[in-house]
Coordinates of C-alpha atoms and ligand atoms in Angstrom, one line a residue:
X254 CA -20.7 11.1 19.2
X255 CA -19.4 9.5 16.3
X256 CA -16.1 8.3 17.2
X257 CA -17.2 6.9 20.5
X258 CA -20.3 5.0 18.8
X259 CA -17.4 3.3 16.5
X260 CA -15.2 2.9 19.7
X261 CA -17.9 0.8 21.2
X262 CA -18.6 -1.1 17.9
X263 CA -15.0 -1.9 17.8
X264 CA -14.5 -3.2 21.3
X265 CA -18.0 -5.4 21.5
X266 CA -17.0 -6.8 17.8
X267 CA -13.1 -7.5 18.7
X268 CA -12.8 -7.7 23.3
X269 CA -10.0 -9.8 22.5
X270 CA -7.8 -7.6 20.3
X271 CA -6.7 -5.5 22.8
X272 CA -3.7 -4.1 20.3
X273 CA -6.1 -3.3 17.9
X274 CA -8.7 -1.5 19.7
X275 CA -5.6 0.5 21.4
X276 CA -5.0 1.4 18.3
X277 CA -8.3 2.5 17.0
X278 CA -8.9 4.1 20.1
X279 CA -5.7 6.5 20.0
X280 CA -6.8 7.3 16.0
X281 CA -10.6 8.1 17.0
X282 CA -9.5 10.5 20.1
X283 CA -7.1 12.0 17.7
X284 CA -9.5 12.4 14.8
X285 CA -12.4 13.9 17.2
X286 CA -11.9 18.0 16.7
X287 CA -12.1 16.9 12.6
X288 CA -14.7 14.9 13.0
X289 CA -16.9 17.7 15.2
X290 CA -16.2 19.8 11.8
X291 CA -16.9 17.8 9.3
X292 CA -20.0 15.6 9.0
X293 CA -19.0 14.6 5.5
X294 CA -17.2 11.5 7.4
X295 CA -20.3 10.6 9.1
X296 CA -22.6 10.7 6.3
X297 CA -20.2 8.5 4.1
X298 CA -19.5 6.1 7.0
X299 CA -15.9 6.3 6.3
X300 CA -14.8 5.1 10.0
X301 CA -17.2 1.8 9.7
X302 CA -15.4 1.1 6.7
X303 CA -11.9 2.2 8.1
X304 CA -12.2 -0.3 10.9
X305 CA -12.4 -3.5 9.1
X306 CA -10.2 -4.5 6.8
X307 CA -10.9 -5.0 2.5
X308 CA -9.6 -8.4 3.3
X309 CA -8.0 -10.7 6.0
X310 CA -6.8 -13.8 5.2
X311 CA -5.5 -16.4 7.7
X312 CA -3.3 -19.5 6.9
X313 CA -1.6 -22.7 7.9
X314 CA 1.7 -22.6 6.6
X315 CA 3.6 -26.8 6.9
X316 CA 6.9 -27.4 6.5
X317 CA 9.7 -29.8 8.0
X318 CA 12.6 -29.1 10.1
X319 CA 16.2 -30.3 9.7
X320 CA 14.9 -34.1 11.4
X321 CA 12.7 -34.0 8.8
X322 CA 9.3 -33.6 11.4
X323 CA 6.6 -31.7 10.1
X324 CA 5.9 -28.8 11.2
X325 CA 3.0 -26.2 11.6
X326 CA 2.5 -22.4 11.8
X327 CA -0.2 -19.7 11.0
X328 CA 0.2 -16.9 8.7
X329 CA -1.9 -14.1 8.2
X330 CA -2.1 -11.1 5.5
X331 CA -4.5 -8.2 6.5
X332 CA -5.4 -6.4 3.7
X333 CA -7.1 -3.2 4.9
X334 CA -7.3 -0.7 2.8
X335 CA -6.2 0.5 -1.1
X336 CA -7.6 3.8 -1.8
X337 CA -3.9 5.5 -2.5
X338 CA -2.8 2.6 -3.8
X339 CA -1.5 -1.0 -3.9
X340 CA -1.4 -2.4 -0.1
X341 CA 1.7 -2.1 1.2
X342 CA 3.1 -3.1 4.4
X343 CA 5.7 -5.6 6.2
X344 CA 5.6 -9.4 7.6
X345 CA 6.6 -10.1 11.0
X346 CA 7.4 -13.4 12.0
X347 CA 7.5 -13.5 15.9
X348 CA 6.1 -16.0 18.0
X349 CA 3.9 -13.5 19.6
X350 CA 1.9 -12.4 16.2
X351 CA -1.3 -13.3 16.0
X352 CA -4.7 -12.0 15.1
X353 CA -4.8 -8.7 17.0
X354 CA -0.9 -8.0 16.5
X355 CA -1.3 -7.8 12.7
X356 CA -4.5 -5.5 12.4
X357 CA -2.9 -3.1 14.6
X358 CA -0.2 -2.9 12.8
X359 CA -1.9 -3.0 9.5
X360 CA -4.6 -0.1 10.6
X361 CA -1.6 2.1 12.1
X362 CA -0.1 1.4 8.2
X363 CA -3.1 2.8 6.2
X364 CA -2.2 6.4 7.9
X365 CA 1.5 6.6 8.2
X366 CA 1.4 5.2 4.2
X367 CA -0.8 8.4 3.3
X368 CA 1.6 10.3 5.4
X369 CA 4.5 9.3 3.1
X370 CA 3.1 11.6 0.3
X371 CA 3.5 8.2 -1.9
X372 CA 0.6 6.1 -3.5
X373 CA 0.4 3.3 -0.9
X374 CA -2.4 1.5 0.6
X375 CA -2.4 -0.1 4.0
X376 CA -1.6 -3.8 4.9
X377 CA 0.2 -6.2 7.3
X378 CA 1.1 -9.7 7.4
X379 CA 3.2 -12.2 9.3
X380 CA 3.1 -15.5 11.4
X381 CA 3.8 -17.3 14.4
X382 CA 7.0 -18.9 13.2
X383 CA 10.1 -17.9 15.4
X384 CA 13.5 -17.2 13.2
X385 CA 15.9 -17.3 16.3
X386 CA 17.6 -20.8 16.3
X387 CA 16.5 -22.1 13.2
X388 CA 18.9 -23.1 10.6
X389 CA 19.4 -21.1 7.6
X390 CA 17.8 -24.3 5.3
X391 CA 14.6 -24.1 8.0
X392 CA 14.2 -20.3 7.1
X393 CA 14.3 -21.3 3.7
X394 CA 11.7 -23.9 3.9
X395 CA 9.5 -21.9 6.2
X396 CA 9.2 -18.9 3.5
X397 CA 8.7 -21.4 0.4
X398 CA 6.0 -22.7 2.1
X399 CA 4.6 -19.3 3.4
X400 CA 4.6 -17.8 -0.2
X401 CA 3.1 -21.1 -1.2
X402 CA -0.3 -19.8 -0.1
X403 CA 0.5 -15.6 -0.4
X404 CA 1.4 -15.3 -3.6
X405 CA -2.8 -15.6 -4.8
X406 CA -2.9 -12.7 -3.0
X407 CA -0.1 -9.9 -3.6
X408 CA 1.7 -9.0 -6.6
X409 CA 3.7 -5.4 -8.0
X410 CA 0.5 -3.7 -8.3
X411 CA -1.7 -5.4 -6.0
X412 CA -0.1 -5.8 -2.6
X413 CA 3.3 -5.0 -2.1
X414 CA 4.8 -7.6 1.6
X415 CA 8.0 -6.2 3.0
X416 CA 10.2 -6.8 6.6
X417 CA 9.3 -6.3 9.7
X418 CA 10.4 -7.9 13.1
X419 CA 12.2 -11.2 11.9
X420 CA 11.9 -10.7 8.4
X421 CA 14.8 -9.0 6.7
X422 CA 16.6 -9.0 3.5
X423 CA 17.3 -12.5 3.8
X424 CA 13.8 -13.7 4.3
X425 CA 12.6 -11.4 1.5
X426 CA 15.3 -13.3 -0.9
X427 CA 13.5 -16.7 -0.2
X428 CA 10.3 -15.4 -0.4
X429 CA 11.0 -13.6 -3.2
X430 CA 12.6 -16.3 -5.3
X431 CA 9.3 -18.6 -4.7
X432 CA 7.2 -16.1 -5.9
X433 CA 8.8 -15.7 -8.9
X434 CA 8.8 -19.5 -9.4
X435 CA 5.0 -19.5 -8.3
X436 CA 4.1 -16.7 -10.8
X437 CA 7.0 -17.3 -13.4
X438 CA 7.6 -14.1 -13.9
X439 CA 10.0 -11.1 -12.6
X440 CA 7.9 -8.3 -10.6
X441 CA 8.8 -6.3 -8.0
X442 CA 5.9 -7.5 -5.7
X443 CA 8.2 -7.4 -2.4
X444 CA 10.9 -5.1 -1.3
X445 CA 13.7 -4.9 0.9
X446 CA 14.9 -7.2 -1.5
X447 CA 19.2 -7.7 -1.8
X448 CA 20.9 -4.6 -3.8
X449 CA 21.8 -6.5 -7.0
X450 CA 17.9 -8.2 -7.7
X451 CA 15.6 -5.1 -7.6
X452 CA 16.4 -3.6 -3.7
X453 CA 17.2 0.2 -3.5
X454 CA 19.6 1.6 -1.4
X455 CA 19.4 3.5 1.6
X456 CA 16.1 1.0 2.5
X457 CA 18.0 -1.2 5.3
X458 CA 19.1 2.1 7.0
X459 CA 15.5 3.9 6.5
X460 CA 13.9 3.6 9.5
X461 CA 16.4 4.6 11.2
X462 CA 17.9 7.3 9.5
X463 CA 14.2 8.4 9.0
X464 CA 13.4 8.4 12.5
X465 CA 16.8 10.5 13.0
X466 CA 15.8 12.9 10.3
X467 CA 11.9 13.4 12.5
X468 CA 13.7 14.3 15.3
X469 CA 15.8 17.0 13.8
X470 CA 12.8 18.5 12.2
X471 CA 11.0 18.2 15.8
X472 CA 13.6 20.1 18.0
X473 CA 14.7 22.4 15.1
X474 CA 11.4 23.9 15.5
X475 CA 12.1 24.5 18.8
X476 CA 15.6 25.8 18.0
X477 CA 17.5 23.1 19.5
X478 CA 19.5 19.8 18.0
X479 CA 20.9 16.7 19.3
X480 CA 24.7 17.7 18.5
X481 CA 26.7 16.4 22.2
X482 CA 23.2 15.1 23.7
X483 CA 23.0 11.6 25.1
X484 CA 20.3 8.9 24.0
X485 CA 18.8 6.0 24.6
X486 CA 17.7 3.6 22.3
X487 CA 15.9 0.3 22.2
X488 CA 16.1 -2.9 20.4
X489 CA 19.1 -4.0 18.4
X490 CA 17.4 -4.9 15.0
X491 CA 17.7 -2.9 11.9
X492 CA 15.9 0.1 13.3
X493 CA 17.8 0.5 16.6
X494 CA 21.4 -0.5 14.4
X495 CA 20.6 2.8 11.9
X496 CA 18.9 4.8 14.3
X497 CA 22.0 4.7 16.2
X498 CA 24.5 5.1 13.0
X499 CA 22.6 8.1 12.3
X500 CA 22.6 9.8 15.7
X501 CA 26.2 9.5 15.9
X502 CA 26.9 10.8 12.2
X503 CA 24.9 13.5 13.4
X504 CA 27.4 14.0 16.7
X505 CA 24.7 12.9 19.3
X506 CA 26.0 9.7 21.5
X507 CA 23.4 6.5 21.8
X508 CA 24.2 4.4 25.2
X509 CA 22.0 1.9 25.2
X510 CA 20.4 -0.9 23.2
X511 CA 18.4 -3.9 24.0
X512 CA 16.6 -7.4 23.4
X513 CA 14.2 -9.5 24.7
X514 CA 17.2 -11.0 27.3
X515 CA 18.4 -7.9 28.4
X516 CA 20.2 -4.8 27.9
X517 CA 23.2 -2.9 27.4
X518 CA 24.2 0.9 28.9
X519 CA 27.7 1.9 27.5
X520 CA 28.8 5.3 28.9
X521 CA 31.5 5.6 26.0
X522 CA 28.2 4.9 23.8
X523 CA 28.0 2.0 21.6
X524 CA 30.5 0.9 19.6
X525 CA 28.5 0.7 16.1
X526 CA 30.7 -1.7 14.3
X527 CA 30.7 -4.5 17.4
X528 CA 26.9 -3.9 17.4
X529 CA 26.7 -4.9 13.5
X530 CA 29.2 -7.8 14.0
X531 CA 26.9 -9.2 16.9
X532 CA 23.6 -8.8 15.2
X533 CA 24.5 -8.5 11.4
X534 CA 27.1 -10.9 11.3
X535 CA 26.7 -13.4 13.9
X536 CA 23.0 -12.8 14.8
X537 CA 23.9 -13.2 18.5
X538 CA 22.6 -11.8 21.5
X539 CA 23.9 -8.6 22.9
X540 CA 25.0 -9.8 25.9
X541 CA 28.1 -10.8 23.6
X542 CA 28.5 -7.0 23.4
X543 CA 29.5 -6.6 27.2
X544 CA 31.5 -9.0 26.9
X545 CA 33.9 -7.3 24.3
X546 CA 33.2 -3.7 25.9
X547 CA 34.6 -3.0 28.9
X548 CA 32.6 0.2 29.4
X549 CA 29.5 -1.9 28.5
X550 CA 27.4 -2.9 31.5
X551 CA 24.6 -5.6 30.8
X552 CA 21.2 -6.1 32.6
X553 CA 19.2 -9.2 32.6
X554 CA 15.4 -8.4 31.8
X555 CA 14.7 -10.3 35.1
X556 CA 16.6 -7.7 36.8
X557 CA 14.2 -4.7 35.7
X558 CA 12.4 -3.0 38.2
X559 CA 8.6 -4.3 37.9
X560 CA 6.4 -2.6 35.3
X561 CA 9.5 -0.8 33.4
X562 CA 11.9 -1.8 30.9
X563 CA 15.3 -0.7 31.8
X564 CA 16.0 1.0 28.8
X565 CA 14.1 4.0 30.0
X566 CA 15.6 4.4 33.3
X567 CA 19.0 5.4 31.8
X568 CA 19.1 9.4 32.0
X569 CA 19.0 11.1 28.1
X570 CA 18.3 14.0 26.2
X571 CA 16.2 12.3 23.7
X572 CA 14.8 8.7 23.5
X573 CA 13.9 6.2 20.6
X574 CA 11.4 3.1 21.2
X575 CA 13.3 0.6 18.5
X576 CA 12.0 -2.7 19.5
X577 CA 8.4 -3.7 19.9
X578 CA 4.6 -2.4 21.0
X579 CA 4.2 -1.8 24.1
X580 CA 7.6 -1.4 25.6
X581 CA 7.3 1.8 27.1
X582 CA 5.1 1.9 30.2
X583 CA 3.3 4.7 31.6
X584 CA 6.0 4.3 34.6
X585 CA 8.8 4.5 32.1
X586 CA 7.7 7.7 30.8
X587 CA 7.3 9.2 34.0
X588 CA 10.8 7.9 34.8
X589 CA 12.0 9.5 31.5
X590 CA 10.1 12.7 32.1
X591 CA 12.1 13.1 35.6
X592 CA 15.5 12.3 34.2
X593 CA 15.3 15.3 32.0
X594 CA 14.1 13.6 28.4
X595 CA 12.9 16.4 26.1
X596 CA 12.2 14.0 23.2
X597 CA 11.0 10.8 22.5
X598 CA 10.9 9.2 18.8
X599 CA 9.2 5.8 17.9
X600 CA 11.0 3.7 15.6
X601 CA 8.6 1.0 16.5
X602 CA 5.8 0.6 16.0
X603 CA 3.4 1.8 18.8
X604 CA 5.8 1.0 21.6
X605 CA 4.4 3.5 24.0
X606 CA 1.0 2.8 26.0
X607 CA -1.8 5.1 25.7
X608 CA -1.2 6.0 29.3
X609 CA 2.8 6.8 28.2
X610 CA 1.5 8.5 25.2
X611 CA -0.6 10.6 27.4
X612 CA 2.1 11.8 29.9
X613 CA 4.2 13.0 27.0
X614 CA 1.5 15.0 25.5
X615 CA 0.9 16.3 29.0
X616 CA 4.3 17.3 29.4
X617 CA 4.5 18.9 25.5
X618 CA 8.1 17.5 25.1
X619 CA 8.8 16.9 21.6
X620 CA 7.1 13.6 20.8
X621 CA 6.7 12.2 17.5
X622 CA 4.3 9.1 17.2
X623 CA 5.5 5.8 15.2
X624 CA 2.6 6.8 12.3
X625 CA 4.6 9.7 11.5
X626 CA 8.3 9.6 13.1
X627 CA 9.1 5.6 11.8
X628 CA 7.7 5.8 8.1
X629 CA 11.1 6.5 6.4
X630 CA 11.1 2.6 6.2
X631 CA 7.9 2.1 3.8
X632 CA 8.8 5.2 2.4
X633 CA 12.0 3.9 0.7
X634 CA 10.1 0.6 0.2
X635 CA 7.3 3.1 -1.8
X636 CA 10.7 4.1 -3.8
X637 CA 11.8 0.6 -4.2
X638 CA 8.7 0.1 -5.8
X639 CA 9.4 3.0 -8.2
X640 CA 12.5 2.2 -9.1
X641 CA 10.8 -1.3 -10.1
X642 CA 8.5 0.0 -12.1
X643 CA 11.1 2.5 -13.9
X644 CA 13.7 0.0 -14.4
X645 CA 16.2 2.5 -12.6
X646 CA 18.6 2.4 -9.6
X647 CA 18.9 5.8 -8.3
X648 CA 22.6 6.5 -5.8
X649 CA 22.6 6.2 -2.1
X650 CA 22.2 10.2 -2.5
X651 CA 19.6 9.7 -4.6
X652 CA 17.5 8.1 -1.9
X653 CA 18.4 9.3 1.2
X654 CA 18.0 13.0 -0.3
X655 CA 14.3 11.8 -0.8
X656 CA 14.2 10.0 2.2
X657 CA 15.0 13.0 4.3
X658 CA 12.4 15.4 2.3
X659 CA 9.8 13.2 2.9
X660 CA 10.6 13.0 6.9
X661 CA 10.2 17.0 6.6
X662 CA 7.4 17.1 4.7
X663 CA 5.7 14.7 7.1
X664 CA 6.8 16.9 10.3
X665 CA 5.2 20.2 8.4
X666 CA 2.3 18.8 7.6
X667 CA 1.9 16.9 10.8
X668 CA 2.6 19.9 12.9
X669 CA 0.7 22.8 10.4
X670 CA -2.4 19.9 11.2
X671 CA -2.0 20.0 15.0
X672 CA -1.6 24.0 14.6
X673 CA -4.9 24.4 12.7
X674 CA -6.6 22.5 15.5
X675 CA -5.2 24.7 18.2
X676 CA -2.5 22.1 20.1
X677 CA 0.7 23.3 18.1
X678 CA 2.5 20.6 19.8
X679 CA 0.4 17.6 19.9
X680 CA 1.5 15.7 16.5
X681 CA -0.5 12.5 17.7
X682 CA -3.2 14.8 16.7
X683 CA -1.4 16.3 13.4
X684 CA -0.5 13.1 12.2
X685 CA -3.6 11.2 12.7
X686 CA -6.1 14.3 10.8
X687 CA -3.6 14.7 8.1
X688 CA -3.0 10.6 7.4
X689 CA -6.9 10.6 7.8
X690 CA -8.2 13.4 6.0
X691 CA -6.1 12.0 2.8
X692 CA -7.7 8.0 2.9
X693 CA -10.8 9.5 3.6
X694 CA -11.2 12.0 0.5
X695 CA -10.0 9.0 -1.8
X696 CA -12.5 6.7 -0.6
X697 CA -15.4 9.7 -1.2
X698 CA -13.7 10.4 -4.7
X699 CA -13.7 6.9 -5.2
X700 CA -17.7 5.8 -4.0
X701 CA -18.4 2.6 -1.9
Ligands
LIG821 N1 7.4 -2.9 8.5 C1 7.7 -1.6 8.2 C2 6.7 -0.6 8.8 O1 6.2 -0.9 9.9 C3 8.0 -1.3 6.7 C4 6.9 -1.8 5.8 C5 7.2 -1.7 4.3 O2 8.3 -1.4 3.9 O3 6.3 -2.0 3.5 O4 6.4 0.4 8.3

């Protein structure tokens, strides 16, 4: 069959890029019912193209540390496809990136970009550089010196870089003010940029709210909410902070959040403004949160049973993956499963295994993939970029309004798609066909 011959294509070509090819493989077992249908994909070879990228294009980046030593990381900006438009997509700079990392993130972002109902391509960049202890001038230094070499590559209507993990709104600032020197000129060829210079409102609490809004549209349609229900939440970044302002404006009550140390369950549910002091203000750890919570009790990763992440074994109505890929074994969601969980809600992306992602479908909770449930965050970076291009600044209203349509336009579509193939609940299989079946007719409309 022809999603199995790519399958094997992609694993002989790439055996080390084990995130990538777990991508590829969830897409092509999603896409197989359409692709049974449809020969039209075949014939124009649209998965052979799919699978590699327009363009890749790896990168030393040098710079010198407060001593004044020299200093050297790699950057990377996978450019994989433009058929709806410029490529768009976020940098992460996290010690773990590498090669594998950011195609799988730049393959997931072709879909859930077509999935936005905006005219976005598919990209993702970043490097090995590690934020976390580095002075303020070193962050500086490292993104002048990272644009140095991007900026031949992106620009407003080219290819649109954005945050990701470790790259927020100051970040964009420095990169942003380099590539403005580099090009001499004023274009909105990044966003998440600061309020006052060209950023839109409403984009720092996007994923988040988005995520929020997914979940809504998921149980409504099953006629329940998450008014009074308990969650669980993940990571402390900017997706697990407005994830969790967003559950409780909407009167449900988020207990736990996390980082790479350790986590934190408090029973009174977390305290919003300590959590934004900690990370916002003082980028600390949240260990610091237990320690001005009494209620707050604080695990140590080392303590986590083997195989899971403690997160998950913390009973809850509904759960939302906010940190990383990966972080949600197939133990955790068997853990999850027992303790009652009726709803899971990836703010990350891909943090579930295929084995996790498995046991949800099996158990046809409401479960809403990262494609479709975290795309509120390029979405408002899609209306960044039209508020750029307008020379308007629309009102927190405005935006969120928008933001919120598009999350129920992408739960209708995704879940009329998994209807029409006959598995009404399985929108890893709506959101996949619909992202697909959208790239793939531009790329026929537009030849090879
Ligand atoms: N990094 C975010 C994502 O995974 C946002 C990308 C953007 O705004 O371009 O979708």
């Amino acid at each position: 069959m022809y999603a199995d011959r790519i399958l094997k294509h992609v694993e002989s070509a790439y055996p080390q890029q084990v995130e990538f090819r777990q991508a590829v493989a969830e897409m092509l077992h999603a896409l197989s019912p359409l692709l049974r249908k449809e020969p039209k994909y075949e014939k124009y070879a649209i998965l052979e193209r799919l699978v590699e990228p327009d363009r890749q294009v790896f990168f030393k980046v040098v710079w010198a540390d407060d001593k004044g030593k020299v200093q050297v990381n790699r950057g990377w900006r996978v450019q994989f496809n433009n058929a709806l438009g410029p490529y768009k997509g976020g940098l992460r700079f996290h010690p773990s990136a590498n090669a594998s990392i950011i195609k799988f993130l730049g393959f997931e972002q072709i879909f859930k970009n077509a999935l936005t109902t905006l005219n976005i391509g598919g990209a993702k960049g970043g490097s090995d550089f590690d934020p976390k202890g580095k002075s303020e001038a070193e962050i500086m230094r490292f993104c002048q010196a990272y644009m140095d070499e991007l900026h031949r590559y992106i620009g407003a209507l080219k290819d649109v870089p954005a945050g990701d993990i470790g790259v927020g709104a100051r970040e964009i600032g420095y990169l942003f003010g380099r590539y403005k020197k580099l090009v001499d000129g004023f274009e909105g060829a990044l966003t998440g940029k600061n309020l006052d210079w060209g950023g839109s409102l409403v984009r720092k609490e996007a994923t988040g709210y988005g995520a929020v809004y997914f979940a809504q549209e998921m149980l409504g349609a099953r006629k329940e909410g998450l008014e009074g229900k308990v969650c669980s939440v993940s990571g402390s970044g900017n997706v697990a902070i407005y994830t969790i302002e967003k559950l409780w404006q909407v009167g449900a009550i988020p207990v736990t959040v996390s980082d790479s140390k350790g986590m934190i369950y408090d029973k009174e549910g977390i305290n919003l403004d300590l959590l934004k002091e900690i990370k916002e203000v003082r980028k600390g750890r949240i260990e610091d949160y237990a320690k001005n919570k009494k209620s707050a009790i604080y695990t140590p990763t080392k303590d986590y049973k083997a195989g899971t992440n403690g997160v998950w074994g913390v009973p809850c109505f509904a759960a939302f993956p906010s940190a990383t890929q990966n972080e949600l074994s197939e133990l955790d969601a068997k853990t999850l499963l027992q303790n009652g969980c009726k709803c899971v809600v990836e703010g990350a992306n891909m943090p579930s295994t295929a084995e996790a992602v498995q046991a949800f479908l099996k158990a046809k909770i409401c479960y809403g993939p990262s494609k479709a449930a975290n795309a509120g965050g390029v979405a408002v970076s899609g209306l960044e970029m039209a508020q750029n291009a307008s020379l308007h600044t629309w009102s927190f209203e405005v935006v969120d309004q928008k933001l919120h349509t598009i999350m129920q336009d992408i739960f209708t579509n995704s879940s009329q798609t998994a209807a029409e193939f006959k598995d009404p609940t399985n929108l890893v299989l709506g959101a996949n066909i619909a992202g697909f079946r959208k790239v793939a007719q531009a790329m026929i409309d537009q030849g090879y």
